[in-house]
């Protein structure tokens, strides 16, 4: 049975020109792309998306970064999509990420770490609905 997850190719990776390589890796690793668009979040859209982190000390820095430049939002499908996408992304801190993961290859820092992925099926559904209308998902 296939599941959905939500991903973002973050502003650093788009600015660095890694979006094509990341989409290749998504397809090579057996994910289907159900939705994809280039957007430029406002500060308040970024704050809404990361509301769970609003009490964290890095919330201001994170939402400034996520609203600083365009990113690509993705709805991905695969069996066990949520954990599978997190494995492909690698650890939050690129210094701790395994070889071959997207964060190891394309991220430069803990804050600007190339990609986002949902952490549960429940949050995946919430995050997909935050950015995509039904008409935008195939
Ligand atoms: P993940 O993106 O791996 O699920 P978290 O949900 O813990 O990680 O954090 C969300 C995002 O906040 C991270 O991807 C990263 O961009 C940023 N972040 C997390 N921890 C820090 C930190 N200590 N300092 C700065 N930015 C951070
Ligand atoms: Mg997270």
CSV table of C-alpha atoms and ligand atoms in Angstrom, one decimal:
chain,number,residue,atom,x,y,z
A,1,UNK,CA,0.0,0.0,0.0
A,2,UNK,CA,1.3,3.4,-0.9
A,3,UNK,CA,1.5,6.3,1.5
A,4,UNK,CA,2.0,10.0,1.0
A,5,UNK,CA,4.5,12.4,2.5
A,6,UNK,CA,5.3,16.0,2.2
A,7,UNK,CA,8.7,17.4,1.1
A,8,UNK,CA,10.3,20.7,0.5
A,9,UNK,CA,13.4,21.5,-1.6
A,10,UNK,CA,14.4,24.4,0.6
A,11,UNK,CA,15.6,27.8,-0.5
A,12,UNK,CA,19.3,27.0,-0.1
A,13,UNK,CA,19.1,24.0,-2.4
A,14,UNK,CA,17.1,25.9,-5.0
A,15,UNK,CA,19.5,28.8,-4.9
A,16,UNK,CA,22.5,26.4,-5.3
A,17,UNK,CA,20.9,24.7,-8.3
A,18,UNK,CA,20.4,21.3,-6.7
A,19,UNK,CA,16.7,21.0,-7.5
A,20,UNK,CA,17.2,18.8,-10.6
A,21,UNK,CA,19.6,16.4,-8.7
A,22,UNK,CA,17.2,16.1,-5.8
A,23,UNK,CA,14.2,15.4,-8.1
A,24,UNK,CA,16.4,12.7,-9.9
A,25,UNK,CA,17.1,11.1,-6.5
A,26,UNK,CA,13.4,11.2,-5.6
A,27,UNK,CA,12.5,9.3,-8.8
A,28,UNK,CA,15.5,6.9,-8.6
A,29,UNK,CA,14.5,5.9,-5.1
A,30,UNK,CA,11.0,4.9,-6.3
A,31,UNK,CA,8.9,7.8,-5.2
A,32,UNK,CA,6.0,9.0,-7.3
A,33,UNK,CA,5.4,12.7,-7.5
A,34,UNK,CA,1.8,13.5,-6.9
A,35,UNK,CA,2.2,17.3,-6.6
A,36,UNK,CA,5.0,19.7,-7.2
A,37,UNK,CA,5.2,23.5,-7.4
A,38,UNK,CA,7.7,26.4,-7.0
A,39,UNK,CA,6.5,28.9,-4.4
A,40,UNK,CA,8.0,31.8,-2.4
A,41,UNK,CA,6.5,31.7,1.1
A,42,UNK,CA,5.7,34.8,3.0
A,43,UNK,CA,7.1,35.1,6.5
A,44,UNK,CA,3.6,34.4,8.0
A,45,UNK,CA,3.1,31.3,5.7
A,46,UNK,CA,6.5,30.0,7.0
A,47,UNK,CA,5.4,30.7,10.6
A,48,UNK,CA,2.2,28.8,10.1
A,49,UNK,CA,4.0,25.9,8.5
A,50,UNK,CA,6.5,25.6,11.4
A,51,UNK,CA,4.1,26.5,14.1
A,52,UNK,CA,5.1,23.4,16.2
A,53,UNK,CA,8.6,25.0,16.5
A,54,UNK,CA,7.3,28.5,17.5
A,55,UNK,CA,8.8,28.2,21.0
A,56,UNK,CA,12.2,27.0,19.8
A,57,UNK,CA,15.1,29.5,19.8
A,58,UNK,CA,15.7,29.1,16.1
A,59,UNK,CA,12.1,29.8,15.0
A,60,UNK,CA,12.9,33.4,13.8
A,61,UNK,CA,16.0,32.3,11.9
A,62,UNK,CA,14.1,29.3,10.4
A,63,UNK,CA,11.1,31.3,9.2
A,64,UNK,CA,13.3,34.1,7.8
A,65,UNK,CA,15.3,31.5,5.8
A,66,UNK,CA,12.2,29.7,4.5
A,67,UNK,CA,10.6,33.0,3.3
A,68,UNK,CA,13.9,34.4,1.9
A,69,UNK,CA,13.7,32.8,-1.6
A,70,UNK,CA,11.7,30.3,-3.6
A,71,UNK,CA,11.4,26.7,-2.6
A,72,UNK,CA,9.7,23.6,-4.2
A,73,UNK,CA,6.9,21.9,-2.3
A,74,UNK,CA,6.3,18.2,-3.1
A,75,UNK,CA,3.7,15.6,-2.4
A,76,UNK,CA,5.5,12.2,-2.6
A,77,UNK,CA,4.0,8.7,-2.8
A,78,UNK,CA,5.7,5.4,-1.9
A,79,UNK,CA,5.2,2.4,0.4
A,80,UNK,CA,6.2,3.8,3.9
A,81,UNK,CA,6.7,7.2,2.3
A,82,UNK,CA,7.2,9.1,5.5
A,83,UNK,CA,10.2,7.1,6.9
A,84,UNK,CA,11.5,6.3,3.4
A,85,UNK,CA,11.7,10.0,2.6
A,86,UNK,CA,13.4,10.8,5.9
A,87,UNK,CA,16.0,8.1,5.2
A,88,UNK,CA,16.8,9.6,1.8
A,89,UNK,CA,17.0,13.1,3.4
A,90,UNK,CA,19.4,12.1,6.1
A,91,UNK,CA,19.9,13.5,9.6
A,92,UNK,CA,18.8,17.1,10.3
A,93,UNK,CA,22.4,18.2,10.9
A,94,UNK,CA,24.3,17.5,7.6
A,95,UNK,CA,27.5,16.8,9.6
A,96,UNK,CA,25.7,13.8,11.1
A,97,UNK,CA,24.0,12.7,7.9
A,98,UNK,CA,24.9,9.3,6.3
A,99,UNK,CA,26.9,9.2,3.0
A,100,UNK,CA,24.6,9.3,0.0
A,101,UNK,CA,21.8,11.2,1.7
A,102,UNK,CA,20.4,14.4,0.3
A,103,UNK,CA,21.5,16.5,3.3
A,104,UNK,CA,25.0,15.0,3.3
A,105,UNK,CA,25.4,15.8,-0.4
A,106,UNK,CA,23.5,19.2,-0.7
A,107,UNK,CA,23.2,20.8,2.8
A,108,UNK,CA,25.7,23.2,4.3
A,109,UNK,CA,24.4,23.8,7.8
A,110,UNK,CA,21.9,22.7,10.4
A,111,UNK,CA,19.6,25.5,9.6
A,112,UNK,CA,19.9,25.6,5.8
A,113,UNK,CA,19.7,21.9,5.3
A,114,UNK,CA,18.4,21.5,1.7
A,115,UNK,CA,15.2,19.5,2.3
A,116,UNK,CA,12.2,19.1,4.6
A,117,UNK,CA,10.2,15.9,5.3
A,118,UNK,CA,7.1,15.1,7.4
A,119,UNK,CA,7.7,13.2,10.6
A,120,UNK,CA,4.4,11.2,10.7
A,121,UNK,CA,1.5,10.2,8.5
A,122,UNK,CA,-0.7,12.6,10.4
A,123,UNK,CA,1.6,15.5,9.9
A,124,UNK,CA,2.1,14.6,6.3
A,125,UNK,CA,-1.6,15.0,5.7
A,126,UNK,CA,-1.7,18.3,7.5
A,127,UNK,CA,1.4,19.6,5.6
A,128,UNK,CA,0.1,18.5,2.2
A,129,UNK,CA,-3.2,20.2,2.8
A,130,UNK,CA,-1.3,23.4,3.9
A,131,UNK,CA,0.3,23.9,0.5
A,132,UNK,CA,-1.8,21.9,-2.0
A,133,UNK,CA,-5.4,22.1,-3.1
A,134,UNK,CA,-7.1,18.9,-4.2
A,135,UNK,CA,-6.9,20.1,-7.8
A,136,UNK,CA,-3.1,20.4,-7.5
A,137,UNK,CA,-2.6,16.7,-6.6
A,138,UNK,CA,-2.8,14.0,-9.3
B,1,LIG,P1,13.8,18.0,10.5
B,1,LIG,O1,13.7,19.0,9.4
B,1,LIG,O2,14.9,17.0,10.3
B,1,LIG,O3,12.5,17.3,10.8
B,1,LIG,P2,13.3,19.5,13.0
B,1,LIG,O4,11.9,19.3,12.7
B,1,LIG,O5,13.9,19.2,14.3
B,1,LIG,O6,14.2,18.7,11.9
B,1,LIG,O7,13.6,21.1,12.7
B,1,LIG,C1,13.0,21.7,11.6
B,1,LIG,C2,14.1,22.6,10.9
B,1,LIG,O8,14.5,23.6,11.8
B,1,LIG,C3,15.3,21.8,10.5
B,1,LIG,O9,15.2,21.1,9.3
B,1,LIG,C4,16.3,23.0,10.4
B,1,LIG,O10,16.2,23.7,9.2
B,1,LIG,C5,15.9,23.9,11.5
B,1,LIG,N1,16.6,23.6,12.8
B,1,LIG,C6,16.5,22.6,13.6
B,1,LIG,N2,17.3,22.6,14.7
B,1,LIG,C7,18.0,23.8,14.5
B,1,LIG,C8,19.0,24.5,15.3
B,1,LIG,N3,19.4,24.0,16.4
B,1,LIG,N4,19.4,25.7,14.8
B,1,LIG,C9,19.0,26.2,13.7
B,1,LIG,N5,18.0,25.6,12.9
B,1,LIG,C10,17.5,24.4,13.3
B,2,LIG,MG1,10.7,18.1,11.5
